[in-house]
């Protein structure tokens, strides 16, 4: 289980970094290839970076599907909780379980739809426009990601029923703020 | 009739507190399985292709860029620069708060993070100088919302994705309203401060101003890169966002040294999770608007509204009320993704400019974050000030009324939004 958690985190973080790097390189390449430096220009023009956009899109599609599953585990998906927060705790808990079950149901259905879709295009030779990778490989993210998300919803639900605790993401966390504030206190004392 | 069923179902599912993306998706599936002949395969295809647009990929890049610079150290630099510029006027530190919020929000792209970052540093300082607690809280809560109007803005990318409006034009259109609103909030602060004789700070010398400017300039240059890159045609908006992310990384790690290289992984992970959440809402919102279009709902609504003889003025009034109500329960991105595809065709039919309509929606979202009972900024501010929501509601009133007046202005004077983009793009 720990292994799966780490794999998930490692996958989405590196997809994020790699996609940024690829687009950066493609843009820099486009401009450098325009500079009239003998030798370098010829060399750069030979390198083709037209696949960069497509690769970036597919990387983000994978990141989105697995990131959404990670988000369930960390409680990043927000809903409208004004109404249920005003109910008495018993009903509130019931609605929370209902919401999580609905999440599992939806992602389960999407995963199954996705799997059959991938199965059907797996028997064709559809490839992507620029990189010419088989499309079923690209779209495999949907069933895999959705089933993982379904699993995460069930996991959170079981955990909630057992302990009554929900993962909650802090949307207003600011890195390094503590340091700034303690630095100020020290400065005031000195 | 179908429209009614769809909306009631969506509303009912949303009110159970499940994630908005899930309630959108389940509404679509329920409707498809029970009531329509749209083949399920076409839905499956939408699930795959919904986010396969390079334009949408600007969102993760902007989030990454913002996260690199969402740091206490950056907030401190912005505050120092702002207070050296405006600190000597009435209510100096509070004015500096408005300005620092505008700058930090534009760079970080997150309103709640702005309220926390600027608020945690500046509010204790204000109390120490003798300001009442509510005054500072009111300033920061409302100014923290400025970020989604000042480019680069993720909410604007969302609007552009769901209505096919140019991101470049929207960003340009946000510049003047953003600065105007910051100025109006500052003016409100100044008047109140002068009336109550709140403290002023010593006037900073030009040398101090230059030094603090130099320190904050590295962060602010991000806005210049994005806007300059898009405007000059050097980058597409998505490329500009990716360049901004790389730039923000270099500044945070090598220039400011706020971030250690081993913390970069954490920033990547957080940004990926945040982007994935938004992309997941987009995927499901695409499904939802696909369902709406295949049921002809936006067109039917457009005809119904024009048939009723509802003019531009009353339509925009209805839009404002509707969005302000929605702002109570949902965060900006979801509202834009759900409402824009429905309202947009009507707006176009009435001859409203798409860019103006976008700015109007964004300003609405800003107000929505600060007004009771459930503004996001209000909650975050309540967390850092330890003030109750009702107490805060009273505290934000002067600035909230300013924002509402500004919303009226933006709604009925399209030139404020359209002047700059028209000047540049025509």
Coordinates of C-alpha atoms in Angstrom, one line a residue:
Chain A
X1 CA 0.0 0.0 0.0
X2 CA 2.8 2.4 0.9
X3 CA 4.4 1.4 -2.3
X4 CA 1.3 2.4 -4.3
X5 CA 1.1 5.7 -2.5
X6 CA 4.7 6.6 -3.3
X7 CA 4.4 5.4 -6.9
X8 CA 1.4 7.7 -7.3
X9 CA 3.1 10.7 -5.8
X10 CA 6.3 10.1 -7.7
X11 CA 4.5 9.6 -11.0
X12 CA 2.4 12.8 -10.9
X13 CA 5.3 15.0 -9.6
X14 CA 7.7 13.8 -12.3
X15 CA 5.0 14.2 -15.1
X16 CA 4.5 17.8 -13.9
X17 CA 8.2 18.6 -13.9
X18 CA 8.9 16.8 -17.2
X19 CA 6.1 18.4 -19.1
X20 CA 7.3 21.9 -18.0
X21 CA 10.9 21.0 -19.0
X22 CA 9.8 19.7 -22.4
X23 CA 7.8 22.8 -23.3
X24 CA 10.6 25.0 -22.1
X25 CA 13.2 23.2 -24.2
X26 CA 10.9 23.3 -27.3
X27 CA 10.4 27.1 -26.9
X28 CA 14.1 27.7 -26.4
X29 CA 14.9 25.5 -29.3
X30 CA 12.6 27.4 -31.5
X31 CA 14.3 30.7 -30.7
X32 CA 17.9 29.4 -30.9
X33 CA 17.2 27.8 -34.2
X34 CA 16.3 31.2 -35.5
X35 CA 19.7 32.7 -34.6
X36 CA 22.0 32.8 -37.6
X37 CA 25.0 31.0 -36.0
X38 CA 26.7 28.8 -38.5
X39 CA 26.9 25.2 -37.6
X40 CA 24.7 25.5 -34.5
X41 CA 21.7 26.6 -36.6
X42 CA 22.1 23.7 -39.0
X43 CA 22.4 21.3 -36.1
X44 CA 19.3 22.7 -34.3
X45 CA 17.1 22.8 -37.4
X46 CA 17.7 19.1 -37.8
X47 CA 16.1 18.4 -34.4
X48 CA 12.4 18.2 -34.6
X49 CA 10.4 19.4 -31.6
X50 CA 7.0 19.4 -33.2
X51 CA 6.0 16.5 -31.0
X52 CA 6.5 18.5 -27.8
X53 CA 2.9 19.9 -27.6
X54 CA 1.4 16.5 -28.1
X55 CA 3.6 14.8 -25.5
X56 CA 2.9 17.6 -23.1
X57 CA -0.9 17.1 -23.5
X58 CA -0.6 13.3 -23.0
X59 CA 1.6 13.7 -20.0
X60 CA -0.9 16.1 -18.4
X61 CA -3.8 13.7 -19.2
X62 CA -2.0 11.0 -17.3
X63 CA -1.1 13.5 -14.5
X64 CA -4.7 14.6 -14.3
X65 CA -6.1 11.1 -14.0
X66 CA -3.6 9.9 -11.4
X67 CA -3.5 13.2 -9.7
X68 CA -7.3 13.1 -9.2
X69 CA -6.9 9.8 -7.4
X70 CA -4.1 11.2 -5.2
X71 CA -6.5 14.2 -4.6
X72 CA -9.1 11.9 -3.2
X73 CA -6.6 10.5 -0.7
X74 CA -5.6 14.0 0.4
X75 CA -9.1 15.5 0.3
X76 CA -8.4 18.1 -2.4
X77 CA -11.8 17.7 -4.2
X78 CA -14.1 20.3 -2.9
X79 CA -17.9 20.1 -2.7
X80 CA -20.7 22.2 -1.5
X81 CA -20.8 21.5 2.2
X82 CA -22.8 24.4 3.5
X83 CA -26.0 22.4 3.9
X84 CA -24.7 19.2 5.4
X85 CA -22.5 21.1 7.8
X86 CA -25.7 22.5 9.4
X87 CA -27.3 19.1 9.9
X88 CA -26.9 17.1 13.0
X89 CA -23.8 14.9 13.0
X90 CA -25.6 11.7 12.4
X91 CA -27.2 12.9 9.1
X92 CA -24.0 14.8 8.2
X93 CA -22.0 11.5 8.4
X94 CA -24.6 9.7 6.4
X95 CA -24.3 12.3 3.6
X96 CA -20.5 12.1 3.7
X97 CA -20.6 8.4 3.2
X98 CA -23.2 8.8 0.5
X99 CA -20.9 11.3 -1.3
X100 CA -17.9 9.0 -1.1
X101 CA -19.9 6.1 -2.3
X102 CA -21.2 8.2 -5.2
X103 CA -17.7 9.1 -6.1
X104 CA -16.7 5.4 -6.1
X105 CA -19.7 4.6 -8.2
X106 CA -19.0 7.3 -10.8
X107 CA -15.3 6.5 -11.1
X108 CA -16.1 2.8 -11.3
X109 CA -18.5 3.4 -14.2
X110 CA -16.1 5.7 -16.0
X111 CA -13.3 3.2 -15.5
X112 CA -15.4 0.4 -17.0
X113 CA -16.5 2.6 -19.9
X114 CA -12.9 3.6 -20.4
X115 CA -11.7 0.0 -20.3
X116 CA -14.1 -1.2 -23.0
X117 CA -13.2 1.9 -25.1
X118 CA -9.5 1.1 -24.8
X119 CA -10.2 -2.5 -25.6
X120 CA -12.0 -1.6 -28.8
X121 CA -9.4 0.9 -30.1
X122 CA -6.7 -1.6 -29.1
X123 CA -7.9 -3.7 -32.0
X124 CA -7.5 -0.9 -34.5
X125 CA -4.1 0.6 -35.5
X126 CA -5.0 4.2 -34.5
X127 CA -1.9 6.2 -33.6
X128 CA -1.5 9.8 -32.4
X129 CA -0.8 12.5 -35.0
X130 CA 2.8 13.5 -34.2
X131 CA 4.4 10.8 -32.2
X132 CA 2.6 7.9 -33.7
X133 CA 2.2 6.1 -30.5
X134 CA -0.8 3.7 -30.4
X135 CA -3.9 5.5 -29.0
X136 CA -4.9 2.7 -26.7
X137 CA -1.7 3.3 -24.8
X138 CA -2.4 7.0 -24.4
X139 CA -6.0 6.4 -23.3
X140 CA -5.1 3.6 -20.9
X141 CA -4.8 6.5 -18.4
X142 CA -8.6 6.7 -18.1
X143 CA -9.4 3.2 -16.9
X144 CA -6.3 2.9 -14.8
X145 CA -6.7 6.3 -13.2
X146 CA -10.5 5.9 -12.7
X147 CA -10.2 2.5 -11.1
X148 CA -7.5 3.8 -8.8
X149 CA -9.7 6.8 -7.9
X150 CA -12.6 4.4 -7.2
X151 CA -10.3 2.4 -4.9
X152 CA -9.3 5.7 -3.2
X153 CA -12.9 6.7 -2.6
X154 CA -13.6 3.3 -1.1
X155 CA -10.5 3.5 1.1
X156 CA -11.4 7.0 2.4
X157 CA -15.0 5.8 3.0
X158 CA -13.9 2.8 5.0
X159 CA -11.5 4.9 7.0
X160 CA -14.2 7.5 7.7
X161 CA -16.7 4.8 8.9
X162 CA -14.0 3.3 11.2
X163 CA -12.5 6.5 12.6
X164 CA -14.8 9.4 11.6
X165 CA -11.8 11.3 10.1
X166 CA -11.7 12.7 6.6
X167 CA -8.6 13.9 4.8
X168 CA -8.6 17.6 4.4
X169 CA -6.5 19.7 2.1
X170 CA -5.5 23.1 3.3
X171 CA -6.0 25.5 0.3
X172 CA -4.4 28.4 2.0
X173 CA -1.1 26.8 3.1
X174 CA 1.9 29.1 2.4
X175 CA 5.4 27.7 2.5
X176 CA 8.0 29.5 4.6
X177 CA 5.5 31.7 6.4
X178 CA 6.5 30.4 9.9
X179 CA 10.1 31.3 9.2
X180 CA 9.2 34.8 8.3
X181 CA 7.1 35.3 11.5
X182 CA 9.7 33.8 13.9
X183 CA 12.4 35.9 12.2
X184 CA 10.3 39.0 13.0
X185 CA 9.8 38.0 16.6
X186 CA 13.5 37.5 17.1
X187 CA 14.1 40.8 15.4
X188 CA 11.7 42.6 17.7
X189 CA 13.4 41.1 20.8
X190 CA 16.9 42.0 19.7
Chain B
X1 CA -38.6 20.0 -19.0
X2 CA -35.4 18.1 -19.6
X3 CA -33.5 21.2 -18.6
X4 CA -35.4 21.4 -15.3
X5 CA -34.6 17.7 -14.5
X6 CA -30.9 18.2 -15.3
X7 CA -30.6 21.3 -13.1
X8 CA -32.6 19.9 -10.2
X9 CA -30.6 16.7 -10.2
X10 CA -27.3 18.6 -10.4
X11 CA -28.4 20.9 -7.5
X12 CA -29.6 18.0 -5.4
X13 CA -26.4 16.0 -5.9
X14 CA -24.2 19.1 -5.2
X15 CA -26.0 19.9 -1.9
X16 CA -25.1 16.4 -0.5
X17 CA -21.6 17.7 -0.3
X18 CA -20.0 15.4 -2.8
X19 CA -17.2 16.8 -5.0
X20 CA -18.6 19.1 -7.6
X21 CA -16.8 17.1 -10.4
X22 CA -18.6 13.9 -9.2
X23 CA -22.0 15.6 -9.1
X24 CA -21.5 16.9 -12.6
X25 CA -20.5 13.5 -13.9
X26 CA -23.3 11.6 -12.2
X27 CA -25.9 14.0 -13.5
X28 CA -24.7 13.4 -17.0
X29 CA -24.6 9.6 -16.6
X30 CA -28.0 9.4 -14.9
X31 CA -29.5 11.5 -17.7
X32 CA -27.8 9.4 -20.4
X33 CA -28.8 6.1 -19.0
X34 CA -32.5 7.0 -18.5
X35 CA -33.6 9.8 -20.7
X36 CA -31.8 10.3 -23.9
X37 CA -30.7 8.6 -27.1
X38 CA -27.2 10.1 -27.2
X39 CA -25.0 7.0 -27.5
X40 CA -22.9 6.2 -24.5
X41 CA -19.8 5.8 -26.8
X42 CA -19.8 9.5 -27.6
X43 CA -19.7 10.2 -23.9
X44 CA -16.8 7.9 -23.4
X45 CA -15.0 9.7 -26.2
X46 CA -15.6 13.0 -24.4
X47 CA -14.1 11.7 -21.3
X48 CA -10.9 11.0 -23.2
X49 CA -10.8 14.1 -25.4
X50 CA -12.3 16.6 -23.0
X51 CA -9.0 18.0 -21.8
X52 CA -6.9 17.3 -24.9
X53 CA -6.3 20.9 -25.8
X54 CA -3.0 22.6 -25.5
X55 CA -4.8 25.8 -24.3
X56 CA -6.1 24.1 -21.2
X57 CA -2.5 23.1 -20.3
X58 CA -1.8 26.7 -19.3
X59 CA -3.6 25.9 -16.1
X60 CA -1.1 23.4 -14.6
X61 CA 1.8 25.6 -15.7
X62 CA 0.3 28.8 -14.1
X63 CA -0.4 26.8 -10.9
X64 CA 3.2 25.6 -10.8
X65 CA 4.6 29.1 -11.4
X66 CA 2.4 30.5 -8.7
X67 CA 3.3 27.7 -6.2
X68 CA 7.0 28.4 -6.6
X69 CA 6.5 32.0 -5.5
X70 CA 3.8 31.3 -2.9
X71 CA 6.2 31.8 -0.1
X72 CA 6.5 33.9 3.1
X73 CA 9.7 35.4 1.8
X74 CA 8.0 36.7 -1.4
X75 CA 5.2 38.1 0.7
X76 CA 7.6 39.9 2.9
X77 CA 9.4 41.5 -0.1
X78 CA 6.1 42.7 -1.6
X79 CA 5.0 44.2 1.7
X80 CA 8.4 46.0 2.2
X81 CA 8.1 47.5 -1.3
X82 CA 4.5 48.5 -0.9
X83 CA 5.0 50.2 2.4
X84 CA 8.0 52.1 1.1
X85 CA 5.8 53.5 -1.7
X86 CA 2.5 54.3 0.1
X87 CA 3.3 54.0 3.8
X88 CA 3.5 57.7 4.5
X89 CA -0.1 58.4 3.5
X90 CA -3.1 58.1 5.8
X91 CA -3.5 54.5 6.9
X92 CA -0.1 53.8 5.5
X93 CA 0.3 50.2 6.5
X94 CA -3.2 49.3 5.5
X95 CA -2.6 50.9 2.1
X96 CA 0.6 48.9 1.8
X97 CA -1.6 45.8 2.6
X98 CA -3.8 46.6 -0.4
X99 CA -0.9 47.0 -2.7
X100 CA 1.0 44.0 -1.4
X101 CA -2.1 41.9 -1.8
X102 CA -2.5 43.0 -5.4
X103 CA 1.1 42.2 -6.2
X104 CA 1.3 38.9 -4.3
X105 CA -2.1 37.7 -5.6
X106 CA -1.1 38.4 -9.2
X107 CA 2.1 36.4 -8.9
X108 CA 0.8 33.5 -6.7
X109 CA -2.6 33.2 -8.4
X110 CA -4.3 32.0 -5.2
X111 CA -6.7 34.3 -3.2
X112 CA -6.8 32.3 0.0
X113 CA -3.0 31.9 0.0
X114 CA -2.7 35.7 -0.5
X115 CA -4.9 36.4 2.5
X116 CA -2.9 34.1 4.7
X117 CA 0.6 35.2 3.5
X118 CA 0.1 38.9 3.5
X119 CA -2.4 38.8 6.4
X120 CA -0.2 36.8 8.8
X121 CA 2.7 39.2 8.4
X122 CA 0.9 42.6 8.1
X123 CA -2.0 42.2 10.6
X124 CA 0.1 41.8 13.7
X125 CA 2.1 44.8 12.7
X126 CA -1.1 46.8 12.2
X127 CA -2.4 45.9 15.6
X128 CA 0.9 46.9 17.1
X129 CA 0.6 50.3 15.4
X130 CA -2.8 50.8 16.9
X131 CA -5.2 49.9 14.2
X132 CA -8.4 48.2 15.3
X133 CA -8.3 44.5 14.4
X134 CA -11.4 44.6 12.2
X135 CA -9.9 47.3 10.0
X136 CA -6.9 45.3 8.9
X137 CA -9.0 42.1 8.5
X138 CA -11.4 44.0 6.2
X139 CA -8.6 45.3 4.0
X140 CA -6.8 42.0 3.6
X141 CA -9.9 39.9 3.1
X142 CA -11.1 42.0 0.2
X143 CA -7.8 42.9 -1.4
X144 CA -6.7 39.2 -1.3
X145 CA -9.4 38.6 -4.0
X146 CA -7.7 41.0 -6.5
X147 CA -5.6 38.1 -7.9
X148 CA -8.1 36.6 -10.2
X149 CA -8.6 39.9 -12.1
X150 CA -4.9 40.9 -12.5
X151 CA -3.2 38.6 -15.1
X152 CA -2.1 35.9 -15.2
X153 CA -5.4 34.5 -13.9
X154 CA -6.4 30.9 -13.9
X155 CA -10.1 31.7 -13.7
X156 CA -9.7 33.7 -17.0
X157 CA -8.1 30.7 -18.6
X158 CA -11.1 28.6 -17.5
X159 CA -13.5 31.1 -19.1
X160 CA -11.5 31.2 -22.3
X161 CA -11.5 27.4 -22.4
X162 CA -15.3 27.1 -22.0
X163 CA -16.2 29.9 -24.4
X164 CA -13.3 29.9 -26.9
X165 CA -12.4 33.5 -26.1
X166 CA -8.8 34.7 -26.6
X167 CA -6.8 34.3 -23.4
X168 CA -4.5 37.1 -24.5
X169 CA -7.4 39.6 -24.9
X170 CA -8.9 38.5 -21.5
X171 CA -5.6 39.1 -19.7
X172 CA -5.2 42.5 -21.3
X173 CA -8.8 43.3 -20.4
X174 CA -8.1 42.5 -16.8
X175 CA -5.3 45.0 -16.4
X176 CA -7.2 48.2 -16.1
X177 CA -10.2 46.9 -14.0
X178 CA -7.6 45.2 -11.7
X179 CA -5.7 48.4 -11.1
X180 CA -8.9 50.4 -10.8
X181 CA -10.3 48.1 -8.2
X182 CA -7.0 48.1 -6.2
X183 CA -7.1 51.9 -6.3
X184 CA -10.7 52.0 -5.2
X185 CA -10.0 49.7 -2.3
X186 CA -7.1 51.9 -1.4
X187 CA -9.2 55.0 -1.6
X188 CA -11.8 53.5 0.7
X189 CA -9.0 52.6 3.1
X190 CA -7.5 56.1 2.9
X191 CA -10.8 57.8 3.6
X192 CA -11.6 55.7 6.6
X193 CA -8.0 56.1 7.9
X194 CA -8.1 59.8 7.6
X195 CA -11.5 60.1 9.3
X196 CA -10.3 58.0 12.2
X197 CA -6.8 59.4 12.2
X198 CA -5.0 56.1 11.9
X199 CA -1.2 56.2 12.0
X200 CA 1.0 57.0 9.1
X201 CA 4.5 55.7 8.6
X202 CA 7.7 57.7 8.0
X203 CA 8.2 58.6 4.4
X204 CA 10.7 56.3 2.8
X205 CA 13.6 57.8 0.9
X206 CA 13.9 57.1 -2.8
X207 CA 16.9 54.9 -2.1
X208 CA 14.9 52.7 0.2
X209 CA 12.2 52.5 -2.4
X210 CA 14.7 51.5 -5.0
X211 CA 16.2 48.8 -2.8
X212 CA 12.8 47.3 -1.8
X213 CA 11.7 47.5 -5.5
X214 CA 14.8 45.7 -6.6
X215 CA 14.1 42.9 -4.2
X216 CA 10.5 42.4 -5.2
X217 CA 11.1 43.0 -8.9
X218 CA 12.3 39.5 -9.5
X219 CA 8.9 38.1 -8.6
X220 CA 7.0 40.9 -10.4
X221 CA 8.9 40.2 -13.6
X222 CA 6.8 37.0 -13.9
X223 CA 3.8 39.1 -14.9
X224 CA 5.9 41.0 -17.4
X225 CA 7.2 37.8 -19.0
X226 CA 3.7 36.4 -19.3
X227 CA 2.0 39.6 -20.6
X228 CA 5.0 40.6 -22.8
X229 CA 5.4 37.2 -24.2
X230 CA 1.8 36.8 -25.2
X231 CA 1.4 40.4 -26.4
X232 CA 4.5 40.3 -28.6
X233 CA 3.5 37.0 -30.0
X234 CA 6.7 35.4 -28.7
X235 CA 4.8 32.7 -26.9
X236 CA 1.3 31.2 -27.0
X237 CA -0.5 31.6 -23.6
X238 CA 0.4 28.0 -22.7
X239 CA 4.0 28.5 -23.6
X240 CA 4.1 31.7 -21.6
X241 CA 2.8 29.8 -18.6
X242 CA 5.5 27.1 -19.0
X243 CA 8.2 29.8 -19.3
X244 CA 6.7 31.5 -16.2
X245 CA 7.0 28.2 -14.3
X246 CA 10.6 27.7 -15.3
X247 CA 11.3 31.4 -14.4
X248 CA 9.6 31.1 -11.1
X249 CA 11.6 28.0 -10.3
X250 CA 14.9 29.8 -11.0
X251 CA 13.9 32.8 -9.0
X252 CA 12.7 30.8 -6.0
X253 CA 15.6 28.4 -5.9
X254 CA 18.6 30.4 -7.1
X255 CA 17.8 34.1 -6.7
X256 CA 15.6 34.4 -3.6
X257 CA 16.9 31.1 -2.2
X258 CA 13.6 30.7 -0.4
X259 CA 13.3 27.2 -1.7
X260 CA 15.8 24.4 -1.2
X261 CA 16.3 22.1 -4.2
X262 CA 15.0 19.1 -2.2
X263 CA 11.7 21.0 -1.6
X264 CA 11.1 21.3 -5.3
X265 CA 9.6 17.8 -5.4
X266 CA 6.9 18.8 -2.8
X267 CA 6.0 21.9 -4.9
X268 CA 5.7 19.8 -8.0
X269 CA 3.5 17.3 -6.2
X270 CA 1.2 20.0 -4.7
X271 CA 0.9 21.7 -8.0
X272 CA 0.2 18.4 -9.8
X273 CA -2.6 17.6 -7.3
X274 CA -4.1 21.0 -7.5
X275 CA -4.0 21.0 -11.4
X276 CA -5.4 17.5 -11.5
X277 CA -8.3 18.6 -9.3
X278 CA -9.1 21.5 -11.6
X279 CA -8.6 19.3 -14.8
X280 CA -11.0 16.8 -13.3
X281 CA -13.6 19.4 -12.9
X282 CA -13.0 20.6 -16.4
X283 CA -13.4 17.0 -17.8
X284 CA -16.7 16.6 -16.1
X285 CA -17.8 20.2 -17.0
X286 CA -17.1 19.4 -20.6
X287 CA -19.3 16.3 -20.3
X288 CA -22.0 18.4 -18.7
X289 CA -21.9 21.1 -21.4
X290 CA -21.9 18.4 -24.1
X291 CA -25.1 17.1 -22.5
X292 CA -26.6 20.7 -22.4
X293 CA -25.7 21.3 -26.0
X294 CA -27.0 18.0 -27.3
X295 CA -30.3 18.8 -25.5
X296 CA -30.2 22.3 -27.0
X297 CA -30.6 23.9 -23.6
X298 CA -28.4 27.0 -24.0
X299 CA -30.0 27.8 -27.4
X300 CA -33.5 27.3 -26.0
X301 CA -32.7 29.6 -23.0
X302 CA -31.3 32.2 -25.4
X303 CA -34.5 32.2 -27.4
X304 CA -36.6 32.3 -24.3
X305 CA -34.8 35.2 -22.9
X306 CA -34.8 37.2 -26.1
X307 CA -38.4 36.3 -26.6
X308 CA -39.3 37.7 -23.2
X309 CA -37.9 41.0 -24.4
X310 CA -35.3 41.0 -21.7
X311 CA -32.8 43.6 -22.7
X312 CA -29.0 43.8 -22.1
X313 CA -29.4 45.8 -18.9
X314 CA -31.9 43.4 -17.2
X315 CA -30.0 40.3 -18.5
X316 CA -26.8 41.5 -17.0
X317 CA -28.5 42.3 -13.7
X318 CA -29.9 38.7 -13.6
X319 CA -26.4 37.3 -14.4
X320 CA -24.9 39.3 -11.5
X321 CA -27.5 38.2 -9.0
X322 CA -27.2 34.6 -10.2
X323 CA -23.4 34.6 -10.0
X324 CA -23.3 36.3 -6.6
X325 CA -25.7 33.6 -5.3
X326 CA -23.5 30.9 -6.8
X327 CA -20.4 32.6 -5.3
X328 CA -21.9 31.7 -1.9
X329 CA -21.5 28.0 -2.2
X330 CA -18.9 27.2 -4.9
X331 CA -15.4 28.3 -5.7
X332 CA -14.7 30.4 -8.8
X333 CA -13.4 27.8 -11.2
X334 CA -16.5 25.5 -10.8
X335 CA -18.9 28.4 -11.2
X336 CA -17.2 29.6 -14.4
X337 CA -17.1 26.1 -15.9
X338 CA -20.7 25.4 -15.2
X339 CA -22.3 28.8 -15.8
X340 CA -20.3 30.3 -18.6
X341 CA -21.3 27.7 -21.3
X342 CA -25.0 28.3 -20.4
X343 CA -24.9 32.1 -20.1
X344 CA -22.5 32.8 -22.9
X345 CA -24.8 32.0 -25.9
X346 CA -27.4 34.4 -24.5
X347 CA -24.9 37.1 -24.0
X348 CA -23.7 36.7 -27.6
X349 CA -27.2 36.8 -28.8
X350 CA -27.8 40.1 -27.0
X351 CA -24.7 41.5 -28.6
X352 CA -22.5 41.6 -25.4
X353 CA -18.8 41.5 -26.1
X354 CA -17.3 38.1 -25.0
X355 CA -14.3 39.7 -23.4
X356 CA -16.4 42.2 -21.4
X357 CA -18.7 39.3 -20.3
X358 CA -15.6 37.4 -19.1
X359 CA -14.3 40.3 -17.0
X360 CA -17.8 40.8 -15.6
X361 CA -17.9 37.2 -14.5
X362 CA -14.4 37.4 -13.0
X363 CA -15.3 40.5 -11.0
X364 CA -18.4 38.7 -9.7
X365 CA -16.2 35.8 -8.5
X366 CA -14.1 38.3 -6.6
X367 CA -17.0 39.7 -4.8
X368 CA -18.3 36.2 -4.2
X369 CA -15.1 35.3 -2.3
X370 CA -15.6 38.1 0.2
X371 CA -19.3 38.2 1.0
X372 CA -21.1 36.4 3.7
X373 CA -22.3 33.8 4.6
X374 CA -19.7 31.7 2.8
X375 CA -16.9 33.6 1.1
X376 CA -13.7 31.6 0.9
X377 CA -11.5 34.6 1.8
X378 CA -13.8 35.4 4.8
X379 CA -13.2 31.9 6.2
X380 CA -9.5 32.0 5.7
X381 CA -9.3 35.5 7.2
X382 CA -11.4 34.3 10.2
X383 CA -8.8 31.6 10.6
X384 CA -5.8 33.9 10.9
X385 CA -7.5 36.8 12.8
X386 CA -9.4 34.5 15.2
X387 CA -12.5 36.7 14.5
X388 CA -15.9 35.2 14.0
X389 CA -17.6 35.3 10.6
X390 CA -20.3 37.7 11.7
X391 CA -17.8 40.1 13.2
X392 CA -15.7 39.9 10.0
X393 CA -18.8 40.5 7.9
X394 CA -19.2 43.9 9.6
X395 CA -15.5 44.6 9.2
X396 CA -15.4 44.0 5.5
X397 CA -18.5 46.0 4.8
X398 CA -16.9 49.3 3.5
X399 CA -14.7 47.5 1.1
X400 CA -17.4 45.0 0.1
X401 CA -19.7 47.9 -0.8
X402 CA -16.9 49.5 -2.8
X403 CA -16.5 46.2 -4.7
X404 CA -20.2 46.0 -5.4
X405 CA -20.2 49.5 -6.7
X406 CA -17.3 48.6 -8.9
X407 CA -19.1 45.5 -10.1
X408 CA -22.0 47.8 -11.2
X409 CA -19.5 50.0 -13.0
X410 CA -17.9 47.1 -14.8
X411 CA -21.2 45.6 -15.8
X412 CA -22.6 48.7 -17.4
X413 CA -19.5 50.4 -18.7
X414 CA -17.9 47.9 -21.1
X415 CA -15.3 50.4 -22.2
X416 CA -13.3 49.9 -18.9
X417 CA -12.6 46.3 -19.8
X418 CA -12.5 46.7 -23.6
X419 CA -10.4 49.9 -24.1
X420 CA -7.0 48.3 -23.6
X421 CA -7.5 45.0 -25.5
X422 CA -9.1 47.0 -28.4
X423 CA -6.2 49.4 -28.4
X424 CA -3.7 46.6 -28.6
X425 CA -5.4 44.0 -30.8
X426 CA -7.0 46.3 -33.4

